[in-house]
Amino acid sequence: MNNSILNQVSLNPEQQEAVLHTEGPLLILAGAGSGKTRVLTHRAAYLIEQGVNPWNILAITFTNKAAGEMRERVNQIVGMGSESVWVSTFHSTCVRILRRFIDRLGFDTSFSIYDTDDQKSVMKEVCKKLEIDTKVIKERSLLAAISHAKDELISPAEMELDAGADYYKQRTSAVYKEYQAQLRRNNALDFDDLIMKTVELFQNCPEVLDNYQERFRYIMVDEYQDTNTAQFRLVSLLASKYRNLCVVGDDDQSIYKFRGANIGNILNFEKVFPDTKVIKLEQNYRSTGNILNAANDVIHNNAGRRDKRLWTENEDGAPVHFRQFQNGYEEAEYIIGNIRSHVEKGEAQYRDHAILYRTNAQSRMFEEKLVHANIPYKLIGGVNFYARKEIKDLLAYLKTIENGQDELAVRRIINVPKRGIGATTLSRVGDYAAAEGISFYDALLNAEQIPGIGRGSAKVLPFTVLIQTLRARQEHGSVSELLEAVIEETGYVKELELEDTEEARARIENIDELISKVRDYDDNAEEPSLSGFLEEVALVADIDNLDEESNHVVLMTLHSAKGLEFPYVYMAGMEEGLFPSYMSIMADNPREEIEEERRLCYVGITRAKKELTLTAAKQRMIRGEIQYNKVSRFVREIPEECLDIKTETPGQRSKEEWESRREKRREAFLEARRNLRAKPFETSPVTVTKADHLDYGVGDRVRHLRFGEGTVLEITEGRKDYEVKVEFDTAGVKKLFASFAKLKKC
């Protein structure tokens, strides 16, 4: 090769072929750890070297983390001009397009982006308005049905036509219609709308589509197996003019069917683009031979897949360890002990270890053991920084300044800090806004004209004056200056300082972190703006918050682990009924569901670089009941020559070990008895005073002195006290008595 880019790097023959094939549709089937990011970045660099304008290249990924990594690598290779390459997620790409042209669809370009909490708030209002009994039809199932419809590009009108005489479908379509109407009134979009509205824009406005087809003559899409119907349609429209579409993915890692991912998009790519060039990347650079052999033999049992087999020049390494225990307690004890042993021997650091499991509920036992062992850990899937009350409050101020039509944001902060604006006043403002066909905030601006509001208008006026003043500042200052003005003018931090509690200090620290984040945005964004910052916050994913340099053991579900790698991986709960799940085994189409679960197992196995340990328990407490499950079929699909199998039962421990343990327990018992005898017993019994009411309810965020922050899941009123069930961010689910717990609302 005479080109400089390829002379500078070492690519295997298949990688090199993928880089050089620049014209026409290209499907790269990239196995786990096969260097696909390397191929994509060098392909972008090669295109630029061959004379393609950087701004004519679009690279789409699924996470901000992946997008940032790709952009950094392209910058390192190309240097000048690489900043003009669009490297972003599907959602970020669509936001940039909609910010310019969504007015063609009747929205204002300053639209808000609603997160999950915002969607739930809207859905509550919708169900209340339509008199939906949420005990019969759950809000969560309605939101899921709407999300699925948007993934499939089904509009409310189309859903209504399809409903026919089916009562549930009729109610769902009515909810969908009203939900969209409320979003429209609030000038807001949810995540699914970002894709759907962009497709709608392209279909309704050919000149806008043509503009972006000319702009993006070369398109690359990563993780193509995870695309849904709407994303497939978006990419197809953009690529239909020049057809220089390169998609990269692995059907064996398609694990997001529950989010709408359509594996058919990658399996049937050549049917849509008949002249497709197909290249397989099968050489793995991550894992040992034994780990790959285990992965290959498991996934080989799937029928709906492309034929490929990972191989490596790495050593075979240790066999895959399988350990079976009596219960989940012993399982967690073993894994944590194994991690500690690696660190104490200097073989690894805490961050080199990941514990993966099928369901979030499995994390509790591991968290308790890690806390007890004083081992630092990071739980992926806990409460997002941007979901904390103080952060959502301040972001709601910024949203109101940017988009006054966002009623959710306005209502959240109208009494933060307290302004004495009552529910009656807010109700009359809402009625007036609906009658006049204006936004809630515009109605507040006209409060004096609202019938029956009386003195309420005088309380509303300072709020609207504050917002209008801050809007004027927005025109001339940075985003960080605007945030600091919000904090200063509202007295938000001053109130927390006066509170002078541990919780208040923690909130101030979070606010300080937000200020740091905004300043960092001002310093590093190409064109910093309030709308740009709010977009960045709205589009952040949980996995983007994983700091791979921090020295913590990582706990996460198998779904969250995709795209990551660790020297030591533990896959816990390898039992029939847990993984694969009971729901998959008993599904109407069990073959498809179990194949999805097997792909998830394949993803978990291929996260391991050096050692993989699979664990199972003979009995496990699930939903309060002890279940007895046999070993997962996925373990049984691994060839024996790759496995190191041990069943950890008391009978297999040495006699000396058990004698030692028994002696230690005896000494501890005698010591405890001596302490009891030395201490006089209290004569007065402990009394519990039941509170008249609790300051928090189900769904509220609370703080415990020992366990930290969590979400209230359930409150049961007993004769002597309230029993409160809380899911803590780091300590898992706990049942506590209210009088002793002394929980405080966040």
XYZ file of C-alpha atoms in Angstrom, residues 107-515:
409
model
C -42.534 23.041 17.288
C -40.309 25.835 18.546
C -36.581 25.145 18.125
C -36.047 25.684 21.879
C -37.924 22.445 22.685
C -37.206 20.554 25.918
C -36.113 16.921 26.039
C -38.033 14.916 28.638
C -36.306 12.224 30.671
C -38.008 9.197 32.247
C -39.173 11.119 35.325
C -40.683 13.834 33.143
C -42.502 11.216 31.069
C -43.975 9.669 34.210
C -45.214 13.079 35.350
C -46.908 13.698 32.009
C -48.437 10.215 32.045
C -49.929 10.810 35.502
C -51.655 13.928 34.213
C -52.869 12.107 31.102
C -54.350 9.226 33.109
C -55.998 11.667 35.487
C -57.531 13.626 32.618
C -58.773 10.526 30.778
C -59.924 8.881 34.039
C -57.715 5.846 33.481
C -57.706 3.435 36.422
C -53.954 2.962 36.874
C -54.565 -0.106 39.041
C -56.033 -1.805 35.987
C -53.884 -0.242 33.271
C -50.444 0.597 34.646
C -48.768 3.894 33.717
C -45.546 1.995 33.058
C -47.223 -0.333 30.536
C -48.799 2.656 28.765
C -45.410 4.364 28.439
C -43.901 1.109 27.153
C -46.670 0.755 24.547
C -46.113 4.336 23.357
C -42.346 3.814 23.184
C -42.831 0.636 21.138
C -45.176 2.471 18.767
C -42.604 5.217 18.203
C -39.856 2.655 17.615
C -42.055 1.233 14.854
C -42.998 4.726 13.543
C -46.667 4.219 14.443
C -48.533 7.500 14.999
C -51.460 7.964 17.450
C -53.885 8.000 14.495
C -52.476 4.721 13.166
C -52.683 3.126 16.596
C -56.306 4.260 16.878
C -57.158 2.676 13.509
C -55.462 -0.547 14.526
C -57.285 -0.695 17.885
C -60.592 -1.829 16.383
C -62.983 -3.031 19.091
C -60.206 -3.988 21.539
C -60.884 -1.976 24.731
C -57.269 -1.997 25.968
C -55.935 -0.886 22.575
C -58.578 1.852 22.370
C -57.596 3.220 25.778
C -53.897 2.983 24.926
C -54.380 4.873 21.657
C -56.382 7.575 23.493
C -53.572 7.904 26.045
C -50.968 8.075 23.256
C -52.922 10.858 21.527
C -53.295 12.904 24.726
C -49.685 12.237 25.782
C -48.417 13.650 22.477
C -50.801 16.603 22.790
C -49.371 17.450 26.216
C -45.808 17.201 24.906
C -46.773 19.500 22.051
C -48.282 22.050 24.462
C -45.080 21.922 26.517
C -42.918 22.227 23.385
C -41.180 19.037 24.483
C -40.002 15.769 22.972
C -39.203 12.484 24.664
C -36.250 10.332 23.590
C -38.259 8.273 21.113
C -39.624 11.471 19.539
C -36.107 12.617 18.684
C -35.777 9.809 16.123
C -39.411 9.690 15.026
C -39.713 13.449 14.475
C -36.493 13.514 12.446
C -37.868 10.764 10.189
C -41.135 12.711 9.935
C -39.191 15.856 9.058
C -37.281 14.078 6.275
C -40.449 12.507 4.867
C -42.443 15.764 4.929
C -39.684 18.136 3.835
C -37.712 16.741 0.844
C -35.535 19.850 0.703
C -34.356 19.283 4.302
C -33.600 15.633 3.533
C -31.694 16.607 0.394
C -29.662 19.109 2.416
C -28.472 16.374 4.796
C -27.988 13.809 2.035
C -25.583 16.255 0.412
C -23.969 16.964 3.762
C -23.492 13.309 4.737
C -22.225 11.528 1.637
C -20.386 8.915 3.705
C -22.234 7.384 6.656
C -20.926 4.892 9.213
C -23.151 3.304 11.877
C -21.693 1.409 14.822
C -23.561 -1.290 16.823
C -25.989 -1.719 13.929
C -27.509 -4.837 15.511
C -29.055 -2.589 18.183
C -30.994 -0.346 15.776
C -34.784 -0.291 15.809
C -37.174 0.301 12.917
C -37.147 4.097 13.318
C -33.331 4.256 13.366
C -33.141 1.944 10.357
C -35.549 4.227 8.462
C -33.543 7.319 9.448
C -30.273 5.837 8.172
C -31.917 4.506 4.990
C -33.305 7.946 4.137
C -29.961 9.669 4.702
C -28.029 7.086 2.656
C -30.530 6.652 -0.188
C -28.913 9.259 -2.460
C -25.224 8.291 -2.452
C -25.542 4.815 -0.863
C -22.119 5.046 0.793
C -23.380 3.382 3.945
C -21.071 1.346 6.175
C -22.720 -0.482 9.076
C -20.767 -2.324 11.742
C -22.236 -4.807 14.153
C -22.494 -8.310 15.500
C -25.794 -10.172 15.414
C -24.458 -12.354 18.249
C -24.475 -9.250 20.479
C -28.043 -8.131 19.716
C -29.431 -7.996 23.275
C -31.812 -5.043 23.320
C -35.007 -6.519 21.889
C -36.838 -5.261 24.990
C -35.857 -1.712 23.953
C -37.105 -2.218 20.413
C -33.881 -3.398 18.728
C -34.621 -5.378 15.568
C -32.007 -8.044 14.828
C -33.499 -8.315 11.331
C -31.868 -4.984 10.436
C -28.425 -6.616 10.385
C -29.474 -10.121 9.304
C -31.377 -8.763 6.275
C -29.101 -5.848 5.357
C -28.222 -7.288 1.921
C -31.916 -7.562 1.030
C -32.314 -3.802 1.447
C -28.949 -3.048 -0.190
C -28.435 -5.914 -2.722
C -24.913 -4.909 -3.801
C -23.542 -4.986 -0.241
C -19.944 -5.986 0.410
C -19.739 -8.223 3.548
C -16.530 -8.452 5.599
C -16.138 -10.544 8.762
C -13.814 -9.537 11.588
C -13.234 -12.726 13.586
C -9.797 -12.224 15.128
C -10.192 -11.272 18.780
C -7.553 -9.115 20.507
C -9.143 -9.055 23.980
C -9.613 -12.496 25.493
C -7.737 -15.746 26.049
C -8.341 -18.833 23.928
C -10.355 -20.685 26.576
C -12.718 -17.751 27.085
C -13.315 -17.490 23.329
C -13.868 -21.232 22.936
C -16.501 -21.057 25.675
C -18.191 -18.100 23.957
C -18.124 -19.769 20.531
C -19.616 -23.035 21.773
C -22.423 -21.279 23.645
C -23.498 -19.004 20.774
C -23.231 -21.831 18.232
C -26.523 -23.149 19.697
C -28.420 -20.177 18.241
C -30.112 -20.760 14.882
C -30.839 -17.113 13.950
C -27.298 -15.900 13.377
C -24.520 -15.386 10.827
C -21.885 -18.099 10.767
C -18.617 -16.890 12.332
C -16.160 -18.040 14.991
C -13.855 -15.903 17.075
C -10.172 -16.840 17.256
C -7.098 -15.299 18.821
C -3.331 -15.375 18.813
C -3.437 -14.863 22.599
C -2.535 -17.750 24.892
C -5.214 -20.244 26.007
C -5.013 -18.927 29.560
C -6.824 -20.305 32.591
C -9.900 -22.470 32.033
C -13.315 -20.932 32.668
C -14.043 -21.455 36.366
C -17.464 -22.772 37.398
C -18.416 -22.774 41.063
C -21.716 -23.983 42.512
C -22.744 -23.030 46.057
C -25.493 -23.929 48.490
C -26.993 -20.413 48.382
C -26.518 -16.841 47.190
C -24.851 -15.856 50.462
C -21.980 -18.323 49.911
C -21.789 -17.284 46.252
C -21.268 -13.609 47.175
C -18.813 -14.525 49.944
C -16.682 -16.522 47.497
C -16.611 -13.850 44.775
C -15.721 -11.016 47.162
C -13.064 -13.206 48.796
C -11.611 -14.035 45.386
C -11.397 -10.353 44.455
C -9.739 -9.460 47.752
C -7.234 -12.289 47.264
C -6.220 -10.956 43.813
C -5.650 -7.476 45.239
C -3.813 -8.598 48.382
C -1.462 -10.747 46.298
C -0.748 -7.778 44.005
C -2.172 -9.620 40.983
C -4.749 -6.953 40.170
C -6.492 -3.792 41.343
C -10.142 -3.466 42.331
C -11.023 -1.816 39.022
C -9.882 -4.930 37.150
C -12.920 -6.836 38.476
C -16.546 -6.791 37.335
C -19.483 -8.696 38.833
C -22.231 -9.214 36.243
C -25.736 -10.495 36.870
C -29.033 -10.895 35.026
C -31.256 -8.716 37.235
C -30.656 -5.594 39.343
C -32.042 -7.337 42.426
C -28.982 -9.605 42.511
C -26.694 -6.713 43.411
C -27.865 -6.456 47.042
C -25.952 -9.453 48.406
C -22.734 -8.353 46.682
C -23.096 -4.789 47.927
C -23.518 -5.946 51.513
C -20.441 -8.162 51.275
C -18.363 -5.403 49.657
C -19.370 -2.905 52.343
C -18.560 -5.428 55.068
C -15.166 -6.156 53.476
C -14.471 -2.410 53.104
C -13.931 -2.825 49.347
C -14.764 0.204 47.157
C -17.307 -0.455 44.426
C -19.339 1.325 41.774
C -22.899 0.260 41.015
C -23.855 0.989 37.421
C -27.587 1.510 37.254
C -27.978 3.517 40.468
C -29.507 6.986 40.638
C -28.198 9.246 37.906
C -26.504 12.430 39.138
C -28.944 14.483 37.077
C -31.929 12.786 38.770
C -31.110 14.227 42.215
C -33.614 16.751 43.541
C -31.332 19.785 43.801
C -29.905 19.161 40.320
C -33.353 18.706 38.765
C -34.512 21.933 40.472
C -31.682 24.012 39.039
C -31.999 22.378 35.616
C -35.730 23.172 35.694
C -34.814 26.867 36.128
C -32.491 26.647 33.125
C -35.182 24.852 31.101
C -37.745 27.528 31.979
C -35.346 30.266 30.922
C -34.703 28.439 27.631
C -38.235 27.160 26.956
C -41.107 28.802 28.832
C -43.556 26.391 27.228
C -42.212 23.511 29.334
C -44.996 23.352 31.914
C -43.352 20.553 33.913
C -40.245 22.639 34.511
C -42.260 25.766 35.420
C -44.476 23.899 37.891
C -41.443 22.247 39.504
C -39.772 25.542 40.450
C -42.616 27.999 40.905
C -42.429 27.408 44.660
C -38.685 26.714 44.866
C -37.875 28.582 47.037
C -41.293 28.877 48.696
C -43.310 31.773 47.324
C -46.697 30.952 48.857
C -48.327 30.278 45.485
C -51.144 27.879 46.370
C -52.695 24.951 44.534
C -55.869 26.954 43.801
C -53.859 29.688 42.102
C -51.945 27.157 40.012
C -55.168 25.383 39.056
C -56.738 28.639 37.849
C -53.584 29.503 35.906
C -53.745 26.077 34.247
C -57.436 26.500 33.363
C -56.777 29.954 31.916
C -53.856 28.641 29.821
C -56.029 25.840 28.420
C -58.933 28.192 27.659
C -56.727 30.749 25.913
C -54.593 28.159 24.108
C -51.375 29.526 25.573
C -48.557 28.014 27.639
C -48.681 27.817 31.424
C -45.821 30.310 31.717
C -47.502 32.790 29.362
C -50.586 32.523 31.562
C -48.409 33.397 34.578
C -47.227 36.506 32.729
C -50.897 37.525 32.425
C -51.804 36.567 36.003
C -53.580 39.880 36.727
C -56.115 39.109 33.980
C -57.044 35.645 35.304
C -60.525 35.648 36.892
C -60.680 34.673 40.562
C -56.938 34.644 41.141
C -57.096 37.602 43.527
C -53.983 38.156 45.630
C -52.321 35.175 43.970
C -51.167 37.420 41.110
C -48.994 39.434 43.502
C -47.202 36.231 44.535
C -46.737 35.136 40.917
C -45.205 38.463 39.815
C -41.777 38.072 41.544
C -41.348 34.666 39.901
C -42.030 35.905 36.371
C -39.849 38.999 36.933
C -37.006 36.711 38.034
C -37.334 34.495 34.958
C -37.530 37.478 32.580
C -34.452 39.032 34.226
C -32.507 35.779 33.905
C -33.560 35.498 30.263
C -32.074 38.920 29.627
C -28.803 37.766 31.212
C -28.788 34.676 28.995
C -28.257 36.866 25.942
C -24.954 38.261 27.188
C -23.337 35.740 29.558
C -22.028 32.196 29.612
C -24.048 29.197 30.776
C -22.012 28.955 33.995
C -22.661 32.652 34.749
C -26.363 32.065 34.178
C -26.410 29.075 36.545
C -24.583 31.033 39.225
C -27.105 33.860 38.785
C -29.963 31.379 39.284
C -28.335 30.067 42.468
C -27.703 33.591 43.764
C -31.090 35.099 42.897
C -33.112 32.163 44.255
C -31.024 31.807 47.399
C -31.008 28.054 46.819
C -27.592 27.370 48.372
C -28.129 29.921 51.171
C -31.206 27.998 52.311
C -29.210 24.780 52.383
C -26.415 26.480 54.348
C -28.934 27.672 56.940
C -30.289 24.126 57.207
C -26.763 23.027 58.211
C -27.372 19.273 58.080
C -25.387 16.427 56.579
C -28.002 16.085 53.828
C -27.842 19.805 53.044
C -24.055 19.721 52.820
C -24.246 16.738 50.447
C -26.673 18.687 48.257
C -24.364 21.696 48.195
C -21.540 19.394 47.084
C -23.756 18.142 44.246
C -24.501 21.725 43.214
C -20.777 22.504 43.253
C -20.273 19.498 40.971
C -22.970 20.846 38.626
C -21.203 24.230 38.504
